[in-house]
Tab-separated table of N, CA and C in Angstrom:
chain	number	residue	atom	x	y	z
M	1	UNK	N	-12.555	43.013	-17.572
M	1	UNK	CA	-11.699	44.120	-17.915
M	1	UNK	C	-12.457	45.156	-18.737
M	2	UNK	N	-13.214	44.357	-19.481
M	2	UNK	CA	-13.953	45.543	-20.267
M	2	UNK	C	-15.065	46.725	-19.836
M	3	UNK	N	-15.739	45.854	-18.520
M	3	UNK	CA	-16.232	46.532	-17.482
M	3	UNK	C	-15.478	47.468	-17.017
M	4	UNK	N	-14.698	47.435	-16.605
M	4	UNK	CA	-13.991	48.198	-15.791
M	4	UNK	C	-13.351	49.217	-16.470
M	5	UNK	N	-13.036	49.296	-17.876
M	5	UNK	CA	-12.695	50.076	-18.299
M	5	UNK	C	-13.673	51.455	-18.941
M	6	UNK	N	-15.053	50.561	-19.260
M	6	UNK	CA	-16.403	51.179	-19.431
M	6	UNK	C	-16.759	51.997	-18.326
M	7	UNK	N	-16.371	51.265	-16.982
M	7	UNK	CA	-16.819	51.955	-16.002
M	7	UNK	C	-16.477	53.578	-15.433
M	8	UNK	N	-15.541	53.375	-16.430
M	8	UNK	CA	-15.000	55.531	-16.233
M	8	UNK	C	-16.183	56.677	-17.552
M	9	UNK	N	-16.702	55.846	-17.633
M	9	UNK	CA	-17.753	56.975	-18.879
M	9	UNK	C	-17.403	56.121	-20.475
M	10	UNK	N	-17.932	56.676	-21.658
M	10	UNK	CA	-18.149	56.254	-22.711
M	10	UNK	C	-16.827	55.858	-23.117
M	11	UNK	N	-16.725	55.181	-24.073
M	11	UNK	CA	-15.447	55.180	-24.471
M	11	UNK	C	-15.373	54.649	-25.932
M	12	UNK	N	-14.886	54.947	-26.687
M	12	UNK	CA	-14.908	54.952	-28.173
M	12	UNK	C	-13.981	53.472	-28.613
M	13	UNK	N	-14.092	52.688	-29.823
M	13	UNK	CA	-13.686	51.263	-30.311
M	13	UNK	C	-12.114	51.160	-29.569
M	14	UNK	N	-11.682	52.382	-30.586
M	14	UNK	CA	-9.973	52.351	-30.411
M	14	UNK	C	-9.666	52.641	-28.968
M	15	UNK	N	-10.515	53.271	-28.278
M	15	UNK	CA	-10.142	54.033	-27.087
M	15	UNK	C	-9.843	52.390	-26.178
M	16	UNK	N	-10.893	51.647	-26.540
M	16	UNK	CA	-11.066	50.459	-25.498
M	16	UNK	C	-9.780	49.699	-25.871
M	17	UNK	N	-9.665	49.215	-27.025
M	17	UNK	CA	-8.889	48.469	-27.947
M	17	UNK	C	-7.520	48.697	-27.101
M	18	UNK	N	-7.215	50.108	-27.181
M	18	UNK	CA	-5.806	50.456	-26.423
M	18	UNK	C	-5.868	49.953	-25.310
M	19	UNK	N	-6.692	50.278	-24.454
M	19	UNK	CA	-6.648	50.036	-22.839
M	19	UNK	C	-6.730	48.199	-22.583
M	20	UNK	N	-7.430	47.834	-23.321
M	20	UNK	CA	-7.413	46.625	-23.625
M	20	UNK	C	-6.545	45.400	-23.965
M	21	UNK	N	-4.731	45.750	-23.345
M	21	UNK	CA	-3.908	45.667	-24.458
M	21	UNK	C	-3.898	43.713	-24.363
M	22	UNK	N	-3.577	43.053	-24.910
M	22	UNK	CA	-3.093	41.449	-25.104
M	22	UNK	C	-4.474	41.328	-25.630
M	23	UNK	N	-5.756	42.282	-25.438
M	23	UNK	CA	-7.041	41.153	-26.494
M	23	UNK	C	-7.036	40.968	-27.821
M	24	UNK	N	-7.238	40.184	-28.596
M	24	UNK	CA	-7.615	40.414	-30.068
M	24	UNK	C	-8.735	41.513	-30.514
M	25	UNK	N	-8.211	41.638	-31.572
M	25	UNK	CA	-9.668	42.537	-32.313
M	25	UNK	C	-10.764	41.575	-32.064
M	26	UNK	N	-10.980	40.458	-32.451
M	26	UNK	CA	-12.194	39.747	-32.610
M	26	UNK	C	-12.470	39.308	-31.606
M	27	UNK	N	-11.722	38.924	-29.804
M	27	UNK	CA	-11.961	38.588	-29.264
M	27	UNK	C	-13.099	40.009	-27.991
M	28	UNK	N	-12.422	41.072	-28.964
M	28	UNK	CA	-12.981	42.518	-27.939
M	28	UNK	C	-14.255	42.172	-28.686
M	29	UNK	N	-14.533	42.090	-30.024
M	29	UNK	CA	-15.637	42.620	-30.606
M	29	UNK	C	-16.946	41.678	-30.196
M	30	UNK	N	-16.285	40.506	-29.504
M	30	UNK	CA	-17.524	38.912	-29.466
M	30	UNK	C	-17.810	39.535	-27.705
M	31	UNK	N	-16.406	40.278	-27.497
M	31	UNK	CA	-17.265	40.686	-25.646
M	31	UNK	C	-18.063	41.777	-26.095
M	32	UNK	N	-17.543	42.525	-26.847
M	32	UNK	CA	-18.658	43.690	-26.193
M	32	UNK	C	-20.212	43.229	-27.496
M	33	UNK	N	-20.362	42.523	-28.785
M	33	UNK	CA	-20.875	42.149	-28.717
M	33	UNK	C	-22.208	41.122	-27.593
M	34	UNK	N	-21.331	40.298	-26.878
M	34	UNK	CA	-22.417	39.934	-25.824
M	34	UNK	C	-22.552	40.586	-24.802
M	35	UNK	N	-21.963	41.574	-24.360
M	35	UNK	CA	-22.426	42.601	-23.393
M	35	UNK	C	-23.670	43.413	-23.329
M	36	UNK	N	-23.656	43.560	-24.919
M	36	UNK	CA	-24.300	44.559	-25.446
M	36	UNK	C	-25.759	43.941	-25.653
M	37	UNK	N	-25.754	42.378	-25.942
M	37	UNK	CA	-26.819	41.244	-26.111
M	37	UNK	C	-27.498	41.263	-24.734
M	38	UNK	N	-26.664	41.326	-23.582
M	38	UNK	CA	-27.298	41.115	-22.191
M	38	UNK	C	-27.948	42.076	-21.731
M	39	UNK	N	-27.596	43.210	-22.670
M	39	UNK	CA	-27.890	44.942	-21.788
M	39	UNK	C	-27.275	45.256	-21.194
M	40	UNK	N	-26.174	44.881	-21.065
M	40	UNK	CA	-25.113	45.891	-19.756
M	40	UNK	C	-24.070	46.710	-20.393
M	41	UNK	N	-24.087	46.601	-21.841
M	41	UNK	CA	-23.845	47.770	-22.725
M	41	UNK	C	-23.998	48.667	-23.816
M	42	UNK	N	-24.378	49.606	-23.954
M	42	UNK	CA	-25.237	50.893	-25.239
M	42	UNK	C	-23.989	50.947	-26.283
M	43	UNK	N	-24.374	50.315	-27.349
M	43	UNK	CA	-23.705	51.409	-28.653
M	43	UNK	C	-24.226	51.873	-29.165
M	44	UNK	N	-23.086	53.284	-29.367
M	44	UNK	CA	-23.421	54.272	-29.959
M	44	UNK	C	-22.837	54.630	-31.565
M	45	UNK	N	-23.603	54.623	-32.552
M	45	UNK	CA	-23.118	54.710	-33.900
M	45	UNK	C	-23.260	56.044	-34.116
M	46	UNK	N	-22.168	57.020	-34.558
M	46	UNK	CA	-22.186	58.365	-35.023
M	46	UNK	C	-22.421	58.332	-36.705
M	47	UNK	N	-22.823	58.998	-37.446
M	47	UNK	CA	-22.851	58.437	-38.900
M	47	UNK	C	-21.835	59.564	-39.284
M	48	UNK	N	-20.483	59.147	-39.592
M	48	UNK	CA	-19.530	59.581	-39.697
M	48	UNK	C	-19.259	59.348	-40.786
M	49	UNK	N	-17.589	59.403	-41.563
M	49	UNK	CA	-16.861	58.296	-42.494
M	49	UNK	C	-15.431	58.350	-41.492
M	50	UNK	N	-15.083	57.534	-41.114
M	50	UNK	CA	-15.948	56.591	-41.115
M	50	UNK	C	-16.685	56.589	-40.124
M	51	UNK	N	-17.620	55.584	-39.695
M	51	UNK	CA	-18.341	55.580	-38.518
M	51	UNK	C	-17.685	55.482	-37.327
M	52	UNK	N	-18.322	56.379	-36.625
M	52	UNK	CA	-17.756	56.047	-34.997
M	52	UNK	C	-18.732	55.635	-33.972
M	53	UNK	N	-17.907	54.169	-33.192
M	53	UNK	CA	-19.096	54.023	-32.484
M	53	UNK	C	-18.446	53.810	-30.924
M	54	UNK	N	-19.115	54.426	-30.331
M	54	UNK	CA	-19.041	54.547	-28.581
M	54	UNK	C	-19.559	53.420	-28.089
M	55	UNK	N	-19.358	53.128	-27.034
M	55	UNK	CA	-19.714	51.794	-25.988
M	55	UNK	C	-19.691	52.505	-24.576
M	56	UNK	N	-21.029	52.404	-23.633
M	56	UNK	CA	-20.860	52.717	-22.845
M	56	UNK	C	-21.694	51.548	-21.845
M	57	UNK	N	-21.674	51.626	-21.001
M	57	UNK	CA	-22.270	51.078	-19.678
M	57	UNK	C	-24.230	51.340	-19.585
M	58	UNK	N	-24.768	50.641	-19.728
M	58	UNK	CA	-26.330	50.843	-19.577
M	58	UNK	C	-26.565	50.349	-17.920
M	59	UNK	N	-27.595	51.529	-17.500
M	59	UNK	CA	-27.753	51.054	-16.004
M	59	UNK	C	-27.322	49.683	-15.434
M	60	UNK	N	-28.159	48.767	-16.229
M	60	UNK	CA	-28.214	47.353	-15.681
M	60	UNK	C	-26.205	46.646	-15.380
M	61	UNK	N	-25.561	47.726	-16.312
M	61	UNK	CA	-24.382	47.275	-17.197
M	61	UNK	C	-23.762	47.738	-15.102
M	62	UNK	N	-23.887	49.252	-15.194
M	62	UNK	CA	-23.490	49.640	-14.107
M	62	UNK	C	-23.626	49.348	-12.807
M	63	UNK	N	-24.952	48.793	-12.486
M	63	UNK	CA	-25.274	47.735	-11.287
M	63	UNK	C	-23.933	46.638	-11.265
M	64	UNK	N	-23.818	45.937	-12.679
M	64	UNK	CA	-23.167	44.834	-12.586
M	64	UNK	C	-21.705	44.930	-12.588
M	65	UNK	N	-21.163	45.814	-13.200
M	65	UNK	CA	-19.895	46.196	-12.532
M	65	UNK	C	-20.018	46.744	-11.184
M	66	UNK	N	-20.538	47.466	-10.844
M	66	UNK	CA	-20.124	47.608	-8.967
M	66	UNK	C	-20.095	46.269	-8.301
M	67	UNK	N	-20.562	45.109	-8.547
M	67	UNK	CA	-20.578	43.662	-8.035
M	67	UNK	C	-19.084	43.141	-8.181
M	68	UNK	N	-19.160	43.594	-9.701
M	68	UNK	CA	-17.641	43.319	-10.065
M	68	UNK	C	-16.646	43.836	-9.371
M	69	UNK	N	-16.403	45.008	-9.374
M	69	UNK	CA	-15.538	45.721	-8.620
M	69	UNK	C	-15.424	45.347	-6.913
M	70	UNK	N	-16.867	45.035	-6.475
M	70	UNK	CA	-16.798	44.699	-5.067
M	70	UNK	C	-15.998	43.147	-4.852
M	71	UNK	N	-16.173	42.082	-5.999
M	71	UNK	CA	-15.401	41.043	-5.894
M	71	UNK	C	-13.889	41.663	-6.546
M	72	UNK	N	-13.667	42.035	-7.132
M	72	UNK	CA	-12.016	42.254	-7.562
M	72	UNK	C	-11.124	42.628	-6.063
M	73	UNK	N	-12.075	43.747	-5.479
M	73	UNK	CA	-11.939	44.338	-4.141
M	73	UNK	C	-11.607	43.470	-2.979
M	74	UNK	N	-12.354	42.379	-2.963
M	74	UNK	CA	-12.082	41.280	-2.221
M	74	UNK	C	-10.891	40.372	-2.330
M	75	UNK	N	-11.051	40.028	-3.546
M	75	UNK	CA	-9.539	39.158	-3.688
M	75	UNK	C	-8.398	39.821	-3.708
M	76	UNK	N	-8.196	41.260	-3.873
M	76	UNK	CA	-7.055	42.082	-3.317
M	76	UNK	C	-7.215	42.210	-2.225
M	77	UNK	N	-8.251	41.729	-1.145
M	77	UNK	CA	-7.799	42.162	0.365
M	77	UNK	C	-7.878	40.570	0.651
M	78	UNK	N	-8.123	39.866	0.213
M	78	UNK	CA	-7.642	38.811	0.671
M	78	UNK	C	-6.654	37.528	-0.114
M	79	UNK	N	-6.138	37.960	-1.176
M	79	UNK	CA	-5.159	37.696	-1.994
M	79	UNK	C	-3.763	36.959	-0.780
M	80	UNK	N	-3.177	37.633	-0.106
M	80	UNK	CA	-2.345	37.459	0.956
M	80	UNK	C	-2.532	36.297	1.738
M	81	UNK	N	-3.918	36.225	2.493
M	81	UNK	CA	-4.277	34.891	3.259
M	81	UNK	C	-4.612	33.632	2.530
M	82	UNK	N	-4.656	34.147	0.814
M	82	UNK	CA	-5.059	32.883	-0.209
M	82	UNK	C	-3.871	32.218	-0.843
M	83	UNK	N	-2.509	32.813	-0.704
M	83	UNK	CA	-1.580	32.690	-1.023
M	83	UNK	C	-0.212	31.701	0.308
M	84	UNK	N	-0.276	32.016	1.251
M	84	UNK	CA	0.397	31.705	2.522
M	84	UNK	C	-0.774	30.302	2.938
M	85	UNK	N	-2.082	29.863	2.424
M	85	UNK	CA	-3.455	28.479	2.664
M	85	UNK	C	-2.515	27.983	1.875
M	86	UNK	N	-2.213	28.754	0.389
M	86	UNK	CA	-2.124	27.051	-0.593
M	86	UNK	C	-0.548	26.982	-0.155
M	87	UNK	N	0.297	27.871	0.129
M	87	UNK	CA	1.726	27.536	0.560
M	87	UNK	C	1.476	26.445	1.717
M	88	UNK	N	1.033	26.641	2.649
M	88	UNK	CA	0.541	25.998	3.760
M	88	UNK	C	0.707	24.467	3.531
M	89	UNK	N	-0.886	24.346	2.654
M	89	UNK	CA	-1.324	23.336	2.497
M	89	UNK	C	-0.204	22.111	1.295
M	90	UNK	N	0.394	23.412	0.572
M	90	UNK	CA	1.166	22.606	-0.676
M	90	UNK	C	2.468	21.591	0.461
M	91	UNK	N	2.856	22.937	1.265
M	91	UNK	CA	4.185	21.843	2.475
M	91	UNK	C	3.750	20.485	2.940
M	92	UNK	N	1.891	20.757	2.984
M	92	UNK	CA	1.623	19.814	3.962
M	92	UNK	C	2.131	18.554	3.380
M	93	UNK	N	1.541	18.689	1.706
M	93	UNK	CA	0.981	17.716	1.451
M	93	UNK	C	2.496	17.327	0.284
M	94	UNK	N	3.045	18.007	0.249
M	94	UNK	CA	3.979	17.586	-0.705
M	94	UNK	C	4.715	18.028	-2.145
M	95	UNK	N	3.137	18.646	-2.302
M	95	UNK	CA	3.141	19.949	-3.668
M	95	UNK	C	3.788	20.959	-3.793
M	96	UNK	N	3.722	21.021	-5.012
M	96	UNK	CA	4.216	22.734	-5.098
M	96	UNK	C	3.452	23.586	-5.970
């Protein structure tokens, strides 16, 4: 999610935070912390008061969301035939 939300241009703490809605503060800060560890995302510190800092997408970041996006892409076009297998299979067998 955080990809994907990076993936429209820079985007500032709070900006993500909002779009971000059900994460914790600390749980956003340990992703984009390791995002940022892998290289697939730039912060940016303004020396403000207070400070402002941007998060954006670094090339490598942007390669790896288009992968992303190409699998999200997939399971919405095939979401339908994955849904009517396990119905299928749940009648066969007894499940639900």
């Amino acid at each position: 999610m955080t990809l994907a939300e990076l993936s429209a241009g820079p985007r500032r703490y709070r900006e993500l935070e909002r779009a971000l809605q059900g994460i914790s503060q600390r749980m956003m800060t340990l992703t984009l912390r390791r995002l940022e560890r892998d290289g697939h995302v730039l912060r940016h510190v303004e020396p403000s008061i207070p400070p402002s800092v941007t998060y954006e997408l670094s090339p490598i970041g942007r390669s790896f969301a288009a992968q992303v996006a190409a699998l999200v892409e997939w399971s919405r076009q095939t979401k339908a035939h994955i849904e009517a297998s396990r119905a299928s299979f749940d009648a066969r067998s007894g499940q639900k």
